[in-house]
Short mmCIF file of C-alpha atoms in Angstrom, two decimals:
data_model
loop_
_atom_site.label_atom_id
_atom_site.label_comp_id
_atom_site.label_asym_id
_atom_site.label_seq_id
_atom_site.Cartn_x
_atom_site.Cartn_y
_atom_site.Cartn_z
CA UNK V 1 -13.74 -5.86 -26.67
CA UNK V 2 -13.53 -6.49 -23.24
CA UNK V 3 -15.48 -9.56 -23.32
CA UNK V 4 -13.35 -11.14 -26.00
CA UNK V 5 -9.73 -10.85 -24.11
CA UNK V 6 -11.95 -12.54 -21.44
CA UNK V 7 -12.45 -15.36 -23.70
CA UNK V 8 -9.64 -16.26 -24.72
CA UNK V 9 -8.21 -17.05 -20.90
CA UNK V 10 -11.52 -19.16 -20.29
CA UNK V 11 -11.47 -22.98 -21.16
CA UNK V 12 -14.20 -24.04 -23.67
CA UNK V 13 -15.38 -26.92 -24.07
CA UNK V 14 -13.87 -29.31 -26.62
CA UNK V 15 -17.49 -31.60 -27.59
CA UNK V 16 -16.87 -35.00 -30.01
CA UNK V 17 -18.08 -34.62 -32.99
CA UNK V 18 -19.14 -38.48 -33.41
CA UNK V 19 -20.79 -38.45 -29.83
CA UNK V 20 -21.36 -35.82 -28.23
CA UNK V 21 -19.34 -36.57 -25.10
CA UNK V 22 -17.12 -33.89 -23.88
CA UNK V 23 -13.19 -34.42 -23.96
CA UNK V 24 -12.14 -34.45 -20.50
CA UNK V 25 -8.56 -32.47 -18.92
CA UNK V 26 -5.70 -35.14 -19.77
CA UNK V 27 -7.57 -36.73 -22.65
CA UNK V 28 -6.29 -37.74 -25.59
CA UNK V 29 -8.35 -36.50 -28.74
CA UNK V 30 -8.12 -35.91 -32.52
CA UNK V 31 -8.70 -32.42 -34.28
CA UNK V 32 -8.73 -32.01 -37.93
CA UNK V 33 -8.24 -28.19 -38.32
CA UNK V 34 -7.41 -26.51 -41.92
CA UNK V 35 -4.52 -24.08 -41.69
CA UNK V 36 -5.14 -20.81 -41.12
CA UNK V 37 -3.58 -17.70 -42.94
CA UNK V 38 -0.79 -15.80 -41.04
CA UNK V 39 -2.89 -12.87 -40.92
CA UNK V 40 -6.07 -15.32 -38.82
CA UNK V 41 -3.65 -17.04 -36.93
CA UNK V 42 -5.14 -17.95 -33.25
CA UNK V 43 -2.88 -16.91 -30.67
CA UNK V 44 -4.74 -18.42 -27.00
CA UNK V 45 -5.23 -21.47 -25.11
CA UNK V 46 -5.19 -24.15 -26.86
CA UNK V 47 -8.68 -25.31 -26.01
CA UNK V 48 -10.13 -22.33 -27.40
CA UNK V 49 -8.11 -22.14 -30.40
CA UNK V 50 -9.48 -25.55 -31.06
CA UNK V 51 -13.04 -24.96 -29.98
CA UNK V 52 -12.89 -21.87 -32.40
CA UNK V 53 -10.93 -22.99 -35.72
CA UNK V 54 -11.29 -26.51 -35.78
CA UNK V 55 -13.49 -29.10 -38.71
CA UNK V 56 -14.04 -31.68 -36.42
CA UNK V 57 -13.14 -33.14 -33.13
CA UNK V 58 -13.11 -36.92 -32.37
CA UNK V 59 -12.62 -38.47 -28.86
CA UNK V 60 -10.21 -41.73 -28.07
CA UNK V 61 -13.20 -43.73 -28.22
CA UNK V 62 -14.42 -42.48 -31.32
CA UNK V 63 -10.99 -42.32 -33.16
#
């Protein structure tokens, strides 16, 4: 249990999906992420809630 509150105040890494390169801090990117129900709604950074949840993730370059 105690491992998972950890994880949700550590950044993850956000990886492209078309390349492989990792999305740098103060990057602009694109997520496609499917809505979650109200009862699996993320509540944590943002990075991990997109790291976790989301379809795909595509750099600026790859946009």
């Amino acid at each position: 249990m105690l491992d998972k509150i950890k994880d949700a105040f550590t950044s993850k890494q956000l990886i492209c999906t078309n390349c492989g390169r990792e999305i740098e801090e103060g990057e602009r990117f694109t997520a496609n992420i499917t809505m979650p129900s109200e009862k699996d709604m993320l509540v944590s950074r943002l990075d991990n809630a997109i790291a976790r949840t989301a379809n795909s993730v595509f750099c600026e370059r790859c946009q």
